Short mmCIF file of C-alpha atoms in Angstrom, two decimals:
data_model
loop_
_atom_site.label_atom_id
_atom_site.label_comp_id
_atom_site.label_asym_id
_atom_site.label_seq_id
_atom_site.Cartn_x
_atom_site.Cartn_y
_atom_site.Cartn_z
CA UNK A 1 23.89 36.48 -104.25
CA UNK A 2 24.02 34.31 -101.15
CA UNK A 3 21.76 31.33 -100.53
CA UNK A 4 20.95 30.70 -104.18
CA UNK A 5 17.57 29.01 -104.47
CA UNK A 6 16.88 26.21 -106.95
CA UNK A 7 13.16 25.83 -106.47
CA UNK A 8 11.76 28.90 -104.80
CA UNK A 9 8.74 29.86 -106.91
CA UNK A 10 7.23 26.63 -105.67
CA UNK A 11 6.61 28.26 -102.27
CA UNK A 12 3.11 29.30 -103.27
CA UNK A 13 2.41 25.91 -104.78
CA UNK A 14 3.64 24.09 -101.68
CA UNK A 15 1.52 26.29 -99.43
CA UNK A 16 -1.51 25.68 -101.63
CA UNK A 17 -1.02 21.94 -101.55
CA UNK A 18 -0.75 21.93 -97.76
CA UNK A 19 -3.75 24.23 -97.37
CA UNK A 20 -5.83 21.80 -99.40
CA UNK A 21 -5.14 19.26 -96.68
CA UNK A 22 -5.55 21.48 -93.61
CA UNK A 23 -8.22 23.90 -94.96
CA UNK A 24 -6.71 26.81 -93.06
CA UNK A 25 -8.82 29.96 -92.86
CA UNK A 26 -8.10 33.68 -92.43
CA UNK A 27 -5.52 36.19 -93.52
CA UNK A 28 -2.49 37.68 -91.83
CA UNK A 29 -1.65 41.32 -91.15
CA UNK A 30 -0.21 43.22 -94.11
CA UNK A 31 -0.18 46.87 -93.04
CA UNK A 32 2.97 48.99 -92.81
CA UNK A 33 2.62 49.80 -89.12
CA UNK A 34 6.10 51.24 -88.96
CA UNK A 35 5.29 53.62 -91.80
CA UNK A 36 2.39 55.07 -89.81
CA UNK A 37 4.68 55.85 -86.90
CA UNK A 38 7.23 57.40 -89.24
CA UNK A 39 4.60 59.55 -90.94
CA UNK A 40 3.32 60.87 -87.61
CA UNK A 41 6.86 61.66 -86.49
CA UNK A 42 7.57 63.41 -89.79
CA UNK A 43 4.97 66.08 -89.04
CA UNK A 44 3.98 66.62 -92.67
CA UNK A 45 7.40 67.12 -94.19
CA UNK A 46 5.90 66.65 -97.63
CA UNK A 47 8.33 65.95 -100.43
CA UNK A 48 11.44 66.80 -98.41
CA UNK A 49 14.46 64.90 -99.71
CA UNK A 50 16.77 63.10 -97.32
CA UNK A 51 20.05 64.79 -96.48
CA UNK A 52 22.04 61.99 -98.10
CA UNK A 53 20.06 62.36 -101.33
CA UNK A 54 20.59 66.12 -101.39
CA UNK A 55 24.30 65.74 -100.74
CA UNK A 56 24.61 63.23 -103.57
CA UNK A 57 23.34 65.86 -106.02
CA UNK A 58 25.62 68.65 -104.83
CA UNK A 59 29.02 68.81 -106.48
CA UNK A 60 28.44 65.65 -108.49
CA UNK A 61 31.02 65.28 -111.25
CA UNK A 62 30.00 64.26 -114.78
CA UNK A 63 30.62 60.57 -115.37
CA UNK A 64 31.36 59.00 -118.75
CA UNK A 65 30.41 55.33 -119.12
CA UNK A 66 32.93 52.89 -120.60
CA UNK A 67 32.39 51.91 -124.23
CA UNK A 68 32.29 48.63 -126.10
CA UNK A 69 34.71 48.18 -129.03
CA UNK A 70 31.87 49.22 -131.37
CA UNK A 71 31.11 52.39 -129.42
CA UNK A 72 28.00 51.63 -127.37
CA UNK A 73 27.94 52.29 -123.60
CA UNK A 74 29.11 49.13 -121.86
CA UNK A 75 26.25 47.80 -119.71
CA UNK A 76 27.59 44.28 -119.42
CA UNK A 77 27.77 42.35 -116.20
CA UNK A 78 25.61 40.99 -113.40
CA UNK A 79 23.43 43.60 -111.71
CA UNK A 80 21.80 43.21 -108.29
CA UNK A 81 18.48 45.03 -107.76
CA UNK A 82 17.25 43.73 -104.38
CA UNK A 83 15.62 46.26 -102.07
CA UNK A 84 12.82 46.47 -99.51
CA UNK A 85 11.58 49.80 -100.88
CA UNK A 86 7.95 49.09 -101.85
CA UNK A 87 6.66 49.52 -105.38
CA UNK A 88 3.90 51.87 -104.17
CA UNK A 89 4.21 54.62 -101.58
CA UNK A 90 2.34 53.64 -98.40
CA UNK A 91 -0.76 55.75 -97.83
CA UNK A 92 0.61 56.82 -94.43
CA UNK A 93 3.37 58.65 -96.32
CA UNK A 94 1.12 60.47 -98.75
CA UNK A 95 2.95 63.53 -100.07
CA UNK A 96 6.32 62.41 -98.67
CA UNK A 97 8.69 61.55 -101.49
CA UNK A 98 11.82 60.74 -99.48
CA UNK A 99 12.66 59.43 -96.03
CA UNK A 100 15.27 61.03 -93.84
CA UNK A 101 18.24 58.91 -92.82
CA UNK A 102 16.66 58.30 -89.41
CA UNK A 103 13.28 57.37 -90.89
CA UNK A 104 14.94 55.00 -93.36
CA UNK A 105 16.77 53.25 -90.53
CA UNK A 106 13.49 52.83 -88.61
CA UNK A 107 11.71 51.44 -91.64
CA UNK A 108 14.51 49.02 -92.50
CA UNK A 109 14.56 47.65 -88.95
CA UNK A 110 10.80 47.25 -88.70
CA UNK A 111 10.26 45.94 -92.23
CA UNK A 112 13.02 43.35 -91.94
CA UNK A 113 11.44 42.13 -88.72
CA UNK A 114 7.96 42.07 -90.28
CA UNK A 115 9.15 39.97 -93.21
CA UNK A 116 11.29 37.56 -91.19
CA UNK A 117 9.68 34.16 -91.75
CA UNK A 118 11.32 32.73 -88.62
CA UNK A 119 9.33 35.20 -86.47
CA UNK A 120 5.92 34.30 -87.92
CA UNK A 121 3.80 32.11 -85.68
CA UNK A 122 1.80 29.75 -87.94
CA UNK A 123 -1.11 29.75 -85.50
CA UNK A 124 -1.42 33.54 -85.79
CA UNK A 125 -0.32 33.94 -89.40
CA UNK A 126 1.47 36.87 -90.95
CA UNK A 127 2.27 38.44 -94.32
CA UNK A 128 0.32 36.39 -96.89
CA UNK A 129 0.10 33.34 -94.62
CA UNK A 130 -3.28 32.76 -92.92
CA UNK A 131 -3.71 31.72 -89.28
CA UNK A 132 -3.26 27.98 -89.04
CA UNK A 133 -1.46 27.85 -92.36
CA UNK A 134 2.06 26.80 -93.24
CA UNK A 135 5.11 29.01 -93.83
CA UNK A 136 6.82 26.90 -96.53
CA UNK A 137 10.32 28.40 -96.29
CA UNK A 138 12.21 29.76 -93.33
CA UNK A 139 14.26 32.95 -93.42
CA UNK A 140 17.42 31.14 -94.56
CA UNK A 141 16.11 30.94 -98.13
CA UNK A 142 15.27 34.61 -98.58
CA UNK A 143 17.57 37.15 -100.18
CA UNK A 144 15.21 40.09 -100.67
CA UNK A 145 17.77 42.57 -99.42
CA UNK A 146 17.47 44.54 -96.20
CA UNK A 147 17.91 48.15 -97.30
CA UNK A 148 15.82 50.82 -98.98
CA UNK A 149 17.16 52.37 -102.19
CA UNK A 150 20.05 54.79 -101.72
CA UNK A 151 17.95 57.86 -102.50
CA UNK A 152 15.61 56.90 -99.61
CA UNK A 153 12.66 57.34 -101.97
CA UNK A 154 9.44 56.02 -100.41
CA UNK A 155 8.37 54.12 -103.53
CA UNK A 156 9.86 52.66 -106.68
CA UNK A 157 7.06 54.33 -108.65
CA UNK A 158 8.10 57.86 -109.67
CA UNK A 159 5.14 58.67 -111.92
CA UNK A 160 2.36 59.35 -110.99
CA UNK A 161 4.06 61.78 -108.57
CA UNK A 162 2.12 60.38 -105.61
CA UNK A 163 4.09 57.15 -105.94
CA UNK A 164 0.93 55.09 -106.37
CA UNK A 165 -0.43 53.01 -109.21
CA UNK A 166 -2.94 54.93 -111.32
CA UNK A 167 -6.66 54.32 -110.77
CA UNK A 168 -8.03 51.18 -112.39
CA UNK A 169 -10.44 51.23 -115.29
CA UNK A 170 -13.79 49.43 -114.78
CA UNK A 171 -12.33 46.39 -116.54
CA UNK A 172 -9.17 46.64 -114.45
CA UNK A 173 -11.23 46.76 -111.24
CA UNK A 174 -13.25 43.76 -112.38
CA UNK A 175 -10.10 41.75 -112.95
CA UNK A 176 -8.59 42.88 -109.64
CA UNK A 177 -11.73 41.82 -107.76
CA UNK A 178 -11.73 38.43 -109.48
CA UNK A 179 -8.06 37.91 -108.68
CA UNK A 180 -8.59 38.86 -105.02
CA UNK A 181 -11.54 36.48 -104.75
CA UNK A 182 -9.54 33.65 -106.26
CA UNK A 183 -6.64 34.37 -103.90
CA UNK A 184 -9.00 34.21 -100.91
CA UNK A 185 -10.32 30.86 -102.07
CA UNK A 186 -6.78 29.57 -102.47
CA UNK A 187 -5.84 30.74 -98.97
CA UNK A 188 -8.91 28.92 -97.65
CA UNK A 189 -7.76 25.69 -99.28
CA UNK A 190 -10.13 25.87 -102.26
CA UNK A 191 -7.92 26.72 -105.24
CA UNK A 192 -9.16 26.63 -108.81
CA UNK A 193 -7.54 23.37 -109.92
CA UNK A 194 -9.69 21.55 -112.44
CA UNK A 195 -6.53 21.26 -114.54
CA UNK A 196 -2.87 22.23 -114.34
CA UNK A 197 -3.76 25.07 -116.72
CA UNK A 198 -5.79 26.68 -113.91
CA UNK A 199 -2.66 27.26 -111.85
CA UNK A 200 -0.39 30.35 -112.15
CA UNK A 201 2.51 30.37 -114.60
CA UNK A 202 5.08 30.64 -111.79
CA UNK A 203 3.59 27.61 -110.06
CA UNK A 204 3.97 25.71 -113.33
CA UNK A 205 7.63 26.84 -113.64
CA UNK A 206 6.90 28.65 -116.92
CA UNK A 207 7.37 32.31 -116.04
CA UNK A 208 8.19 34.13 -112.84
CA UNK A 209 6.70 37.34 -111.57
CA UNK A 210 9.18 40.18 -111.89
CA UNK A 211 10.69 39.02 -115.18
CA UNK A 212 9.29 41.82 -117.35
CA UNK A 213 9.19 44.46 -116.13
CA UNK A 214 12.05 43.56 -113.82
CA UNK A 215 10.90 43.94 -110.21
CA UNK A 216 12.52 43.01 -106.87
CA UNK A 217 11.28 39.82 -105.27
CA UNK A 218 12.06 37.45 -102.38
CA UNK A 219 15.30 36.12 -103.89
CA UNK A 220 17.38 35.84 -107.07
CA UNK A 221 17.23 39.59 -107.67
CA UNK A 222 19.88 39.56 -110.36
CA UNK A 223 19.99 40.21 -114.08
CA UNK A 224 22.88 39.80 -116.53
CA UNK A 225 23.40 41.93 -119.63
CA UNK A 226 25.54 40.72 -122.55
CA UNK A 227 26.15 42.91 -125.60
CA UNK A 228 27.18 42.52 -129.21
CA UNK A 229 27.08 45.17 -131.92
CA UNK A 230 23.62 44.07 -133.07
CA UNK A 231 22.01 42.51 -130.00
CA UNK A 232 21.66 42.81 -126.22
CA UNK A 233 20.92 39.67 -124.21
CA UNK A 234 18.99 40.14 -120.96
CA UNK A 235 19.12 37.14 -118.61
CA UNK A 236 16.95 37.07 -115.48
CA UNK A 237 18.07 34.78 -112.69
CA UNK A 238 14.48 33.79 -111.87
CA UNK A 239 13.68 30.70 -113.98
CA UNK A 240 16.73 31.76 -116.09
CA UNK A 241 14.45 33.60 -118.53
CA UNK A 242 16.30 35.39 -121.30
CA UNK A 243 15.58 37.87 -124.07
CA UNK A 244 17.59 38.54 -127.21
CA UNK A 245 16.96 42.17 -128.11
CA UNK A 246 17.84 43.19 -131.70
CA UNK A 247 19.16 46.72 -132.21
CA UNK A 248 18.84 46.95 -136.00
CA UNK A 249 15.51 48.79 -136.16
CA UNK A 250 13.43 45.83 -137.34
CA UNK A 251 9.66 46.07 -136.68
CA UNK A 252 7.83 44.09 -134.02
CA UNK A 253 6.39 40.70 -134.86
CA UNK A 254 2.88 40.49 -136.29
CA UNK A 255 0.16 40.95 -133.66
CA UNK A 256 -0.94 37.32 -133.98
CA UNK A 257 2.45 36.09 -132.71
CA UNK A 258 2.50 36.22 -128.91
CA UNK A 259 5.33 35.39 -126.51
CA UNK A 260 5.71 34.71 -122.79
CA UNK A 261 8.13 37.58 -122.23
CA UNK A 262 7.06 39.76 -125.11
CA UNK A 263 8.67 40.76 -128.38
CA UNK A 264 11.55 43.10 -127.57
CA UNK A 265 13.14 45.73 -129.83
CA UNK A 266 15.99 47.98 -128.72
CA UNK A 267 17.68 51.20 -129.72
CA UNK A 268 20.02 53.76 -128.18
CA UNK A 269 18.98 57.23 -127.05
CA UNK A 270 22.29 58.84 -126.20
CA UNK A 271 23.85 56.64 -123.51
CA UNK A 272 20.54 54.97 -122.63
CA UNK A 273 19.44 51.60 -124.00
CA UNK A 274 15.69 51.74 -124.69
CA UNK A 275 13.83 48.42 -125.05
CA UNK A 276 10.25 48.40 -126.37
CA UNK A 277 8.22 45.31 -125.41
CA UNK A 278 4.91 44.27 -127.00
CA UNK A 279 3.09 41.10 -128.12
CA UNK A 280 2.67 39.60 -124.65
CA UNK A 281 0.82 36.32 -124.45
CA UNK A 282 -2.78 36.73 -123.22
CA UNK A 283 -1.91 34.11 -120.60
CA UNK A 284 0.56 36.53 -119.00
CA UNK A 285 -0.99 38.29 -116.02
CA UNK A 286 0.92 41.33 -114.80
CA UNK A 287 -1.40 42.90 -112.23
CA UNK A 288 -4.32 42.08 -114.49
CA UNK A 289 -2.64 43.24 -117.70
CA UNK A 290 -2.14 40.80 -120.54
CA UNK A 291 -2.18 40.95 -124.31
CA UNK A 292 -2.40 44.77 -124.50
CA UNK A 293 0.46 45.26 -122.07
CA UNK A 294 3.18 47.59 -123.37
CA UNK A 295 6.44 48.01 -121.42
CA UNK A 296 9.25 50.43 -122.32
CA UNK A 297 12.51 49.87 -120.43
CA UNK A 298 15.49 52.22 -120.10
CA UNK A 299 18.94 51.03 -118.98
CA UNK A 300 21.50 53.75 -118.14
CA UNK A 301 24.89 53.20 -116.57
CA UNK A 302 25.29 56.08 -114.13
CA UNK A 303 28.50 55.01 -112.34
CA UNK A 304 31.13 52.30 -112.52
CA UNK A 305 29.06 50.09 -110.21
CA UNK A 306 25.54 51.49 -110.78
CA UNK A 307 22.93 50.90 -113.45
CA UNK A 308 19.63 52.80 -113.44
CA UNK A 309 16.69 50.73 -114.63
CA UNK A 310 13.51 52.60 -115.51
CA UNK A 311 10.34 51.18 -116.99
CA UNK A 312 7.00 52.55 -118.10
CA UNK A 313 3.92 50.32 -118.14
CA UNK A 314 0.82 50.95 -120.20
CA UNK A 315 -2.36 48.93 -120.65
CA UNK A 316 -5.43 51.13 -121.23
CA UNK A 317 -7.73 48.23 -120.39
CA UNK A 318 -6.34 48.11 -116.83
CA UNK A 319 -5.03 51.55 -115.82
CA UNK A 320 -6.35 55.01 -116.57
CA UNK A 321 -2.84 56.20 -117.48
CA UNK A 322 0.70 54.82 -117.90
CA UNK A 323 2.98 54.59 -114.86
CA UNK A 324 6.76 54.58 -114.38
CA UNK A 325 9.14 53.12 -111.81
CA UNK A 326 12.89 53.47 -111.27
CA UNK A 327 15.03 50.73 -109.74
CA UNK A 328 18.75 51.23 -109.03
CA UNK A 329 20.96 48.23 -109.75
CA UNK A 330 24.38 47.54 -108.26
CA UNK A 331 27.24 45.74 -110.02
CA UNK A 332 27.89 42.28 -108.64
CA UNK A 333 31.07 40.23 -108.90
CA UNK A 334 29.22 36.97 -108.25
CA UNK A 335 27.96 34.44 -110.76
CA UNK A 336 24.40 33.53 -111.64
CA UNK A 337 23.38 29.88 -111.60
CA UNK A 338 20.66 27.92 -113.32
CA UNK A 339 17.30 28.20 -111.62
CA UNK A 340 15.88 24.67 -111.72
CA UNK A 341 12.18 24.98 -110.87
CA UNK A 342 11.58 21.24 -110.56
CA UNK A 343 10.00 21.48 -107.11
CA UNK A 344 7.02 23.36 -108.52
CA UNK A 345 6.24 20.38 -110.72
CA UNK A 346 5.99 18.10 -107.67
CA UNK A 347 3.88 20.63 -105.78
CA UNK A 348 1.58 21.05 -108.77
CA UNK A 349 0.82 17.35 -108.68
CA UNK A 350 -0.03 17.66 -104.98
CA UNK A 351 -2.33 20.64 -105.62
CA UNK A 352 -4.32 18.68 -108.21
CA UNK A 353 -4.35 15.54 -106.04
CA UNK A 354 -5.61 17.53 -103.06
CA UNK A 355 -8.34 19.16 -105.16
CA UNK A 356 -9.57 15.74 -106.32
CA UNK A 357 -9.55 14.50 -102.70
CA UNK A 358 -11.70 17.48 -101.63
CA UNK A 359 -14.15 16.75 -104.44
CA UNK A 360 -14.55 13.15 -103.25
CA UNK A 361 -15.03 14.33 -99.66
CA UNK A 362 -17.74 16.74 -100.77
CA UNK A 363 -19.63 14.04 -102.66
CA UNK A 364 -19.97 11.78 -99.61
#
């Protein structure tokens, strides 16, 4: 967990504040060009597994997880889940479930170069930064990881089998279009900023993307699990969000009680901890999903230094079917530190100040 960041979710807020002043226009390239080359070289290998993945399944010995004094599988510790494997399978790799070792090496090299903030020319733009915009952090601050997952799978999504998010419902498409339009306006220096309540939760240092479900991000890709006989505590490094998950079979809270990171209830299915999450606040926006969002997580210790994290997402107002992703986590010997998101509060003030300045300019 090198280069621990104390104020990193403010990157978007800082960029927005600067864009309000410079009114930069345009968008940068976002395509996986390296994936296209890999797919063409693959010659339609389909769902062929990499040799390393196949070898890992041959002759594998059964592994028994350690136990707590009260008999539950011991999942405790700090777990690192950083990876550059994308959530969705790139369209250029349609039908290809795994990369070969050579393809994985090509992708890692090209993707690490593509995401390197020090190589982005502000005048040309790149990633989510428009031409003429500002790259708020250099590469020193990023700790996204530089490797694909060990299986060489081409996406974190495992269901649907194509590795893609399910089709959107009409309401889901409507929300996606509105979100894209708002993002374009923000990139053009015209964010919705009548009030601080118009700005995203991460910009306001309330809740970070990737907290629930847990998803890899630019940095602080660590989670800590602490167990007692009746509870499991789940601590995310981003904005040090935590959940206390009871294991005693109690029902969920009443539907009128909503929480930022849901109402969590856990139980054991064999050696797997299953956590059921409901009652999300309607102000939570996970890819358009909100109050009807339902997330089921599964934590399974598969080796002394490996934890498999699987989650299934369902919101019938957004997607036409549920979808599932699997993220391998690696045991870390390092500590987690408090994530003080104070910088976002300063940037938020600048966003609102810039919006008021633009209003005065427009009235002249």
